Amino acid sequence: LTIILTWLPTILPFNIPSVHNNNAYNNANNNLNNNLIKPTHMSPSSSSTTTYLSPTSLSSTSSSPSSSSTPPSSTPYRQSSFSKIVERQMLDNFASKGDITRVVESWRNVDKGIELDRAYMGSPTESPYLRQRARSFLHNLTTTAWWDPSDPSNNMEWAKKLEDRYEDIREEFLRVTSKPQELDNVGNNVWSSAADSSSAQSYGPDWKTLVLMDRTTWDPTNAALFPSTTLAILESEVPCVEAFFAQMPGNTKINPHTDSCNFILTSHLALIVPENGKGKCRLQVGPETREWLEGKTTVFDTSIYHDACNDSSSTRYILMLRVWHPGLTTVEREALQFTFDCLDVPGLVSEDPAVRWMAERQVEGMRSPPVGLMNEHRGGAGDVGIVASQELTKKERKRRDKSNKGKGGFGKTITLDVE
């Protein structure tokens, strides 16, 4: 999903220069954290976020809002110090590489507290699912509930490549999870529930995840436990932001909600579907409902209200991926990633060159795939996951567990209060 850690700046081993070390900076940073990736729970009637985008009728291939994202002139806007610093550095880093106007506008909208809230293929008065809602968004991205990975124009060749690895992924998943106590002992936050109240309200207490990648950062322990899956994601060239296994027990449901971000799509590779093909395990996105089918990949837009149900008596398992929207340019992806990195590693915008250098090296390590692990896996090294986890010190493991607690979704959800 989740992702931004609001406590992170307080535990870093260095200080941002004095211009940052004040309450205004900390408040601004927390505000951006909450709005960009971790919105608080909102019912349809909530007014905690100012919305300047009027709901409009929207076709499945159009995403242009009917009104500007600029607040009315009567609403003064003073950009927070942290937001201003990040924007300046983002422009310095990426403006020469291409057009990042949409990303800059998105960043400012987060700071202003502006939300995308509009109709999708009809009116929400007809159905509560005919609505797109996001606190973190880019304009003019194609909006469609269900994407067709086989359509060459969607640039999703990775989906078929991943399906081709289904048997390997499923076999590894069954083998590793067949020893739950051992997995729990050596894994990192194995089968964690939604950590925040908004996500918990939507997903329920029984929906759990096992994270492999969180916001483009591999979990070294869990990736080592599932090397075939990790290799399949890498070699399929999935434009991956997050990757995790998700379980949904029988006779449970996920309430209607939106994941509050329109530039990230969600993909499921169904691994184990009870009563496969009989319509027991279903997912509704917008006006259309589909069922999970083992070995098949689906791609959909979770900024549109959606829900899920498992009407069987057994647990459903999927490999869940968050992927960049194909309408983003390469430089837009890089600029968006930079904003995320700044929230995790604020030293990236430090005025101290030494601190900034340290932060850049830290981010490089976060982005790097587990190359050593993959080399060992290709050479048939065996249970490298157990070795990797045993090499962690108690202090490192405690810090890692705390930072990853409850992750497995790109953001807190906005839940729709419907029966």
XYZ file of C-alpha atoms in Angstrom:
419
model
C 0.000 0.000 0.000
C 1.627 1.181 3.741
C 4.261 3.603 3.133
C 5.263 6.929 4.586
C 6.686 6.804 8.117
C 5.882 10.006 9.926
C 8.263 9.199 12.747
C 11.252 8.642 10.476
C 12.847 12.127 10.712
C 13.063 11.768 14.487
C 15.300 8.692 14.348
C 17.738 9.658 11.600
C 21.367 9.940 12.789
C 21.736 13.512 11.576
C 19.921 16.821 11.641
C 18.601 18.800 8.723
C 20.108 22.334 8.724
C 18.598 24.890 11.063
C 16.095 26.141 8.503
C 14.396 22.759 8.871
C 14.687 22.321 12.607
C 11.528 24.063 13.699
C 7.919 23.244 14.430
C 6.709 24.715 11.157
C 8.968 22.344 9.203
C 7.911 19.329 11.228
C 4.224 20.186 10.888
C 4.581 20.667 7.144
C 6.437 17.383 6.764
C 3.766 15.527 8.754
C 0.999 17.165 6.742
C 2.592 16.062 3.470
C 3.096 12.570 4.856
C -0.555 12.291 5.779
C -1.943 13.696 2.547
C 0.448 12.232 -0.011
C 0.345 8.579 0.883
C -1.466 8.124 4.177
C -4.813 9.937 4.067
C -6.998 9.604 7.109
C -10.321 7.803 6.986
C -13.035 9.784 5.240
C -16.703 9.018 4.813
C -18.418 10.476 1.735
C -19.681 13.391 3.800
C -16.354 14.150 5.448
C -15.063 17.699 5.101
C -11.577 17.215 6.534
C -10.015 17.874 3.123
C -10.919 20.824 0.931
C -11.982 19.663 -2.524
C -11.867 22.073 -5.434
C -12.428 19.485 -8.156
C -16.093 19.174 -9.015
C -17.370 15.658 -9.762
C -18.038 15.275 -13.483
C -19.255 12.638 -15.865
C -16.183 10.773 -17.081
C -15.648 8.290 -19.866
C -13.353 5.316 -19.387
C -10.612 6.895 -21.472
C -10.735 10.448 -20.206
C -9.299 11.871 -17.024
C -9.294 15.624 -17.486
C -10.952 17.309 -14.514
C -13.695 19.797 -15.136
C -12.123 22.484 -13.015
C -8.693 23.691 -12.035
C -6.862 22.317 -9.045
C -5.928 25.873 -8.049
C -7.784 26.995 -4.907
C -10.220 29.894 -5.215
C -8.565 33.288 -4.973
C -10.286 33.834 -1.624
C -8.234 30.958 -0.186
C -4.651 32.123 0.419
C -1.936 29.567 -0.218
C 1.396 29.709 1.544
C 3.622 26.806 0.569
C 5.166 25.047 3.530
C 8.928 25.313 3.954
C 9.520 21.606 3.467
C 7.325 21.462 0.370
C 9.127 24.446 -1.120
C 12.567 22.954 -0.496
C 11.616 19.604 -2.048
C 10.025 21.296 -5.065
C 13.116 23.407 -5.681
C 15.388 20.359 -5.522
C 13.016 18.346 -7.707
C 13.147 21.059 -10.377
C 16.937 21.222 -10.142
C 17.213 17.456 -10.544
C 14.635 16.714 -13.241
C 13.356 19.782 -15.098
C 16.197 19.588 -17.610
C 15.305 15.953 -18.399
C 11.704 16.568 -19.433
C 8.357 18.039 -18.502
C 7.492 17.485 -14.823
C 4.722 20.087 -14.667
C 2.138 17.503 -13.605
C 4.326 16.236 -10.778
C 5.013 19.741 -9.474
C 1.291 20.504 -9.581
C 0.546 17.238 -7.785
C 3.107 18.047 -5.091
C 1.557 21.473 -4.537
C -1.935 20.019 -4.389
C -0.836 17.674 -1.625
C 0.523 20.637 0.298
C -2.732 22.529 -0.247
C -4.838 19.564 0.791
C -6.636 19.371 -2.550
C -8.357 16.097 -3.378
C -9.471 14.567 -6.662
C -13.133 13.580 -6.254
C -15.285 13.015 -9.310
C -17.755 10.722 -10.981
C -16.604 7.752 -13.027
C -18.752 6.493 -15.935
C -21.954 7.846 -14.506
C -23.064 9.365 -11.238
C -22.283 8.244 -7.688
C -25.973 8.785 -6.973
C -26.668 5.825 -9.276
C -24.039 3.616 -7.642
C -21.477 4.405 -4.914
C -18.846 2.650 -7.031
C -19.079 5.204 -9.857
C -16.607 7.491 -8.152
C -12.882 8.195 -8.319
C -11.236 9.699 -5.282
C -7.571 10.402 -4.605
C -5.550 12.656 -2.373
C -2.422 12.065 -4.388
C -3.057 12.477 -8.105
C -1.834 13.660 -11.489
C -4.078 15.247 -14.079
C -4.694 13.855 -17.556
C -3.952 10.223 -16.826
C -6.183 7.682 -18.533
C -8.799 6.465 -16.086
C -10.317 3.034 -16.578
C -11.449 0.544 -13.970
C -10.035 -2.573 -15.642
C -6.961 -2.513 -17.860
C -6.294 -5.053 -20.603
C -2.685 -6.264 -20.258
C -2.876 -7.921 -23.685
C -3.466 -4.582 -25.425
C -0.053 -3.465 -26.780
C -1.008 0.185 -26.334
C -1.091 -0.321 -22.558
C 2.604 -1.324 -22.401
C 1.942 -4.196 -20.013
C 3.957 -6.982 -21.605
C 5.272 -7.724 -18.129
C 1.894 -9.206 -17.138
C 2.137 -12.102 -19.607
C 5.760 -12.714 -18.612
C 4.692 -12.938 -14.980
C 1.880 -15.348 -15.842
C 4.461 -17.548 -17.550
C 6.238 -17.835 -14.183
C 3.043 -18.707 -12.320
C 3.908 -22.354 -11.654
C 7.297 -21.432 -10.164
C 5.816 -18.685 -8.011
C 2.972 -20.870 -6.757
C 5.254 -23.832 -6.007
C 7.645 -21.648 -4.030
C 4.804 -19.959 -2.163
C 3.266 -23.280 -1.121
C 6.613 -24.704 -0.098
C 7.741 -21.743 2.014
C 4.358 -21.129 3.667
C 3.879 -24.832 4.444
C 6.037 -24.310 7.550
C 4.296 -21.310 9.166
C 6.219 -21.379 12.443
C 9.584 -21.445 10.710
C 8.454 -18.713 8.325
C 7.283 -16.562 11.212
C 10.606 -17.023 13.010
C 12.822 -16.026 10.095
C 10.538 -13.736 8.076
C 9.814 -10.056 8.490
C 6.295 -9.164 9.663
C 4.812 -12.298 8.182
C 1.090 -11.965 7.470
C 0.635 -8.518 8.950
C -2.786 -6.954 9.235
C -3.612 -3.426 8.121
C -1.890 -1.173 10.629
C -4.051 1.957 10.461
C -7.718 2.385 11.291
C -8.766 3.448 7.790
C -7.255 0.422 6.069
C -8.409 -1.894 8.853
C -11.955 -0.616 8.469
C -11.877 -1.380 4.738
C -9.950 -4.649 4.659
C -11.020 -6.162 7.953
C -8.843 -7.981 10.498
C -8.380 -11.138 8.425
C -6.819 -9.582 5.287
C -3.065 -10.004 5.754
C 0.086 -9.427 3.737
C 3.648 -10.665 3.423
C 5.749 -7.898 1.898
C 8.524 -8.415 -0.657
C 8.897 -4.814 -1.838
C 7.655 -1.601 -0.278
C 7.707 1.548 -2.405
C 10.477 0.201 -4.662
C 12.572 -0.942 -1.676
C 13.090 -4.690 -1.425
C 12.688 -6.361 1.947
C 15.990 -8.295 2.013
C 14.724 -10.957 4.401
C 11.452 -11.778 2.680
C 12.925 -11.458 -0.808
C 15.501 -14.044 0.234
C 12.758 -16.371 1.413
C 11.033 -16.136 -1.986
C 13.904 -15.894 -4.501
C 11.976 -17.394 -7.441
C 9.183 -14.862 -7.024
C 11.619 -11.995 -6.630
C 13.499 -13.106 -9.727
C 10.251 -13.425 -11.691
C 9.294 -9.834 -10.835
C 12.723 -8.556 -11.826
C 13.061 -10.536 -15.048
C 9.486 -9.777 -16.115
C 10.415 -6.088 -15.848
C 7.374 -5.210 -13.797
C 7.266 -1.403 -13.240
C 6.891 -2.276 -9.609
C 6.363 0.056 -6.673
C 5.197 -2.593 -4.205
C 5.008 -6.370 -4.183
C 3.478 -8.610 -1.548
C 1.484 -11.764 -1.027
C -2.040 -11.208 0.273
C -4.399 -13.657 1.904
C -8.182 -13.406 2.187
C -9.879 -16.047 4.339
C -13.113 -17.709 3.344
C -16.432 -16.005 4.057
C -14.886 -12.558 4.353
C -15.178 -9.347 2.365
C -13.340 -6.085 1.794
C -15.552 -3.023 2.074
C -15.844 -0.446 -0.741
C -12.883 1.929 -0.613
C -10.353 3.808 -2.699
C -6.587 3.594 -2.256
C -6.347 7.364 -2.787
C -3.713 7.521 -5.557
C -4.345 7.635 -9.320
C -0.802 7.309 -10.683
C -0.336 3.807 -9.253
C -2.325 0.842 -10.595
C -2.846 -2.499 -8.851
C -2.202 -5.940 -10.307
C -3.085 -9.372 -8.935
C -1.590 -12.696 -9.967
C -4.017 -15.232 -8.525
C -2.091 -18.075 -6.872
C -4.722 -20.091 -4.980
C -8.425 -19.470 -5.640
C -10.914 -21.709 -3.811
C -13.462 -23.262 -6.194
C -11.546 -21.670 -9.051
C -13.778 -20.495 -11.887
C -17.046 -20.831 -9.941
C -17.420 -17.175 -9.036
C -16.832 -17.558 -5.313
C -13.912 -15.105 -5.156
C -14.768 -11.797 -6.785
C -13.538 -8.241 -7.141
C -15.687 -5.255 -8.129
C -14.027 -2.114 -9.513
C -16.363 0.645 -10.579
C -19.440 -0.871 -12.235
C -17.879 -4.226 -13.206
C -17.279 -7.395 -11.183
C -14.741 -10.055 -12.151
C -13.457 -13.205 -10.458
C -9.905 -14.209 -9.704
C -8.672 -17.086 -11.854
C -5.577 -19.044 -10.911
C -2.544 -18.173 -13.008
C -4.159 -15.072 -14.494
C -3.092 -11.465 -13.995
C -5.535 -8.601 -13.571
C -4.735 -4.888 -13.615
C -7.123 -2.271 -12.285
C -7.319 1.282 -10.947
C -7.793 1.389 -7.186
C -8.413 5.131 -7.106
C -11.904 4.061 -8.243
C -14.095 2.640 -5.499
C -13.789 -1.128 -5.317
C -14.441 -4.076 -3.025
C -13.804 -7.823 -2.844
C -15.344 -10.944 -1.410
C -14.461 -14.571 -0.785
C -17.668 -16.569 -0.489
C -15.861 -19.897 -0.279
C -14.849 -21.680 2.900
C -11.090 -21.544 2.143
C -8.393 -18.871 1.960
C -7.563 -17.103 -1.307
C -3.924 -16.150 -1.982
C -2.579 -13.695 -4.557
C 0.657 -11.985 -5.478
C -0.285 -8.322 -5.348
C 1.696 -5.656 -7.187
C 1.444 -1.876 -7.258
C 2.752 -0.586 -10.573
C 3.355 2.798 -12.136
C 0.555 4.062 -14.358
C 1.661 3.566 -17.994
C 0.694 7.161 -18.787
C 3.617 8.469 -16.739
C 6.795 9.468 -18.516
C 10.137 8.192 -17.274
C 11.084 11.558 -15.814
C 7.706 11.827 -14.071
C 8.301 8.474 -12.404
C 11.721 9.648 -11.293
C 10.349 12.914 -9.931
C 7.527 11.167 -8.062
C 9.982 8.687 -6.625
C 12.140 11.599 -5.484
C 9.263 13.093 -3.486
C 8.720 9.748 -1.763
C 12.428 9.434 -1.031
C 12.532 12.923 0.488
C 9.809 11.975 2.935
C 11.697 8.826 3.913
C 15.193 10.360 3.771
C 14.873 14.135 4.297
C 18.640 14.479 4.176
C 18.248 14.502 0.372
C 17.331 18.185 0.609
C 19.861 19.085 3.280
C 22.026 22.154 2.751
C 24.969 20.190 4.119
C 26.748 18.427 1.203
C 28.000 15.654 3.464
C 24.521 14.913 4.795
C 23.087 15.033 1.293
C 25.789 12.633 0.044
C 24.988 10.194 2.853
C 21.285 10.419 2.044
C 21.906 9.777 -1.656
C 23.927 6.668 -0.828
C 21.157 5.501 1.488
C 18.570 5.870 -1.263
C 20.810 4.058 -3.750
C 20.867 1.125 -1.371
C 17.086 1.241 -1.016
C 16.613 1.163 -4.798
C 19.126 -1.608 -5.504
C 17.648 -5.045 -6.266
C 18.970 -7.966 -4.211
C 21.630 -8.768 -6.815
C 23.714 -10.940 -4.502
C 20.660 -12.930 -3.552
C 19.690 -13.411 -7.180
C 23.171 -14.602 -8.076
C 23.044 -17.119 -5.251
C 19.608 -18.269 -6.330
C 20.737 -18.841 -9.900
C 23.597 -20.895 -8.537
C 21.290 -23.023 -6.428
C 22.448 -21.805 -3.037
C 19.416 -23.248 -1.260
C 17.591 -21.621 1.663
C 19.417 -18.307 1.405
C 16.509 -16.546 3.124
C 17.225 -18.227 6.434
C 20.917 -17.404 6.172
C 20.198 -13.786 5.325
C 17.858 -13.308 8.242
C 20.235 -14.936 10.712
C 23.005 -12.526 9.741
C 20.965 -9.531 10.926
C 21.868 -8.215 14.349
C 19.116 -7.932 16.948
C 19.299 -4.138 16.712
C 18.993 -4.165 12.915
C 16.092 -6.603 13.029
C 14.224 -4.544 15.627
C 14.645 -1.365 13.561
C 13.630 -3.152 10.362
C 10.567 -4.726 11.947
C 9.432 -1.377 13.326
C 9.863 0.395 9.997
C 7.921 -2.256 8.075
C 5.129 -2.888 10.569
C 1.786 -3.180 8.888
C 2.987 -2.474 5.378
C 1.552 -4.033 2.298
C -0.562 -1.313 0.733
C 0.280 1.838 -1.120
C -1.623 4.045 1.258
C -4.320 4.344 3.794
C -7.706 3.961 2.234
C -10.753 6.161 1.986
C -13.703 3.989 2.885
C -17.194 4.260 1.468
C -19.886 3.903 4.082
C -22.400 1.663 2.328
C -24.254 -1.429 3.401
